[in-house]
Short mmCIF file of C-alpha atoms in Angstrom, two decimals:
data_model
loop_
_atom_site.label_atom_id
_atom_site.label_comp_id
_atom_site.label_asym_id
_atom_site.label_seq_id
_atom_site.Cartn_x
_atom_site.Cartn_y
_atom_site.Cartn_z
CA MET A 596 -14.28 -3.05 -5.54
CA VAL A 597 -17.13 -2.77 -3.04
CA ILE A 598 -16.71 -0.88 0.22
CA GLY A 599 -19.82 -0.89 2.36
CA GLU A 600 -22.61 -0.19 -0.08
CA GLU A 601 -20.55 2.12 -2.27
CA ARG A 602 -18.87 0.81 -5.39
CA ILE A 603 -15.48 2.19 -6.35
CA LYS A 604 -15.34 2.36 -10.13
CA ASN A 605 -12.02 4.08 -10.63
CA PHE A 606 -8.61 3.23 -9.25
CA MET A 607 -5.09 4.48 -9.80
CA GLN A 608 -2.28 2.20 -10.87
CA LYS A 609 1.44 2.52 -10.24
CA SER A 610 2.03 3.44 -13.88
CA GLN A 611 -0.37 6.39 -13.59
CA ILE A 612 1.48 7.69 -10.54
CA ALA A 613 4.78 7.27 -12.35
CA ARG A 614 3.55 9.25 -15.36
CA ALA A 615 2.35 12.06 -13.10
CA VAL A 616 5.81 12.20 -11.51
CA GLN A 617 7.38 12.19 -14.97
CA LYS A 618 5.32 15.17 -16.11
CA LYS A 619 5.81 17.15 -12.89
CA LEU A 620 9.58 16.63 -12.74
CA GLU A 621 10.15 16.50 -16.51
CA LEU A 622 11.96 13.17 -16.36
CA SER A 623 12.58 10.61 -19.06
CA GLU A 624 10.52 7.42 -19.02
CA LYS A 625 13.46 5.45 -17.65
CA GLU A 626 14.15 8.03 -14.92
CA TYR A 627 10.59 8.26 -13.61
CA LYS A 628 10.27 4.47 -13.45
CA GLU A 629 13.56 4.29 -11.52
CA VAL A 630 12.40 6.99 -9.08
CA LEU A 631 9.11 5.25 -8.32
CA GLU A 632 10.71 1.80 -8.02
CA PHE A 633 13.39 3.25 -5.71
CA ILE A 634 10.78 4.79 -3.40
CA LEU A 635 8.64 1.65 -3.27
CA ASP A 636 11.72 -0.52 -2.69
CA LYS A 637 12.82 1.68 0.24
CA ILE A 638 9.37 1.39 1.82
CA ALA A 639 9.30 -2.40 1.35
CA THR A 640 12.85 -2.83 2.67
CA ALA A 641 12.07 -0.83 5.80
CA LEU A 642 8.93 -2.91 6.44
CA ILE A 643 10.87 -6.16 5.94
CA LYS A 644 13.28 -4.96 8.63
CA GLY A 645 10.31 -4.33 10.93
CA GLU A 646 10.63 -0.56 10.73
CA LYS A 647 7.69 1.84 10.72
CA VAL A 648 7.42 4.04 7.60
CA THR A 649 5.78 7.43 8.10
CA LEU A 650 4.96 9.71 5.19
CA ARG A 651 4.07 13.09 6.65
CA ASN A 652 0.56 14.31 5.78
CA PHE A 653 -0.21 10.89 4.29
CA GLY A 654 0.05 8.05 6.79
CA THR A 655 2.08 5.30 8.39
CA PHE A 656 2.89 1.78 7.23
CA THR A 657 3.66 -0.79 9.93
CA ILE A 658 4.05 -4.54 10.21
CA LYS A 659 1.61 -6.46 12.40
CA TYR A 660 1.57 -10.16 13.17
CA ARG A 661 -1.37 -12.48 12.76
CA LYS A 662 -1.35 -15.34 15.23
CA ALA A 663 -1.13 -18.94 14.11
CA ARG A 664 -4.59 -20.47 14.14
CA PRO A 665 -6.46 -23.60 13.22
CA GLY A 666 -8.24 -23.65 9.87
CA VAL A 667 -9.91 -25.94 7.38
CA ASN A 668 -8.52 -26.94 4.00
CA PRO A 669 -11.24 -25.83 1.53
CA GLN A 670 -10.35 -28.59 -0.95
CA ASN A 671 -10.90 -31.53 1.38
CA SER A 672 -12.39 -30.04 4.58
CA GLU A 673 -9.54 -31.45 6.68
CA PRO A 674 -8.24 -29.44 9.63
CA MET A 675 -4.98 -27.62 9.06
CA ALA A 676 -2.74 -25.18 10.87
CA ILE A 677 -2.53 -21.66 9.49
CA PRO A 678 0.91 -20.34 10.45
CA ARG A 679 1.71 -16.98 12.03
CA LYS A 680 2.36 -14.34 9.41
CA ARG A 681 3.34 -10.72 8.99
CA VAL A 682 0.89 -8.30 7.38
CA VAL A 683 1.28 -4.67 6.32
CA LYS A 684 -1.01 -2.22 8.05
CA PHE A 685 -1.63 1.35 6.88
CA ASN A 686 -3.02 4.11 9.07
CA SER A 687 -3.89 7.32 7.30
CA CYS A 688 -3.12 10.57 9.08
CA LYS A 689 -5.74 13.15 10.06
CA ALA A 690 -4.73 15.49 7.22
CA LEU A 691 -5.31 12.77 4.59
CA LYS A 692 -8.63 11.73 6.14
CA LYS A 693 -9.79 15.34 6.18
CA ARG A 694 -8.69 15.91 2.58
CA VAL A 695 -10.45 12.76 1.35
CA ASN A 696 -13.66 13.54 3.22
CA GLU A 697 -13.70 17.13 1.92
CA GLY A 698 -12.98 15.92 -1.62
CA LYS A 699 -10.05 18.32 -2.17
#
């Protein structure tokens, strides 16, 4: 992934987060997967309902709307309407920004 001129070589996957939770809480494989899926499902369900999800010292997930707009079909260059759609927006909190910038 390229951000600006920096290249991000490493990334964390859901399974890596789940294993970290498993080790920290000493859960079975089934239990840690259930815990992570439960948390992610609760976040998604709240966003579907249009609710804001705030994780203290991390950030806030919200739903924003993109307006309907005209576009062009890339396969045949014909005009087409791009419908209005909901998108997830994430705003990190000051504490997370500070921690990331300090590298701690």
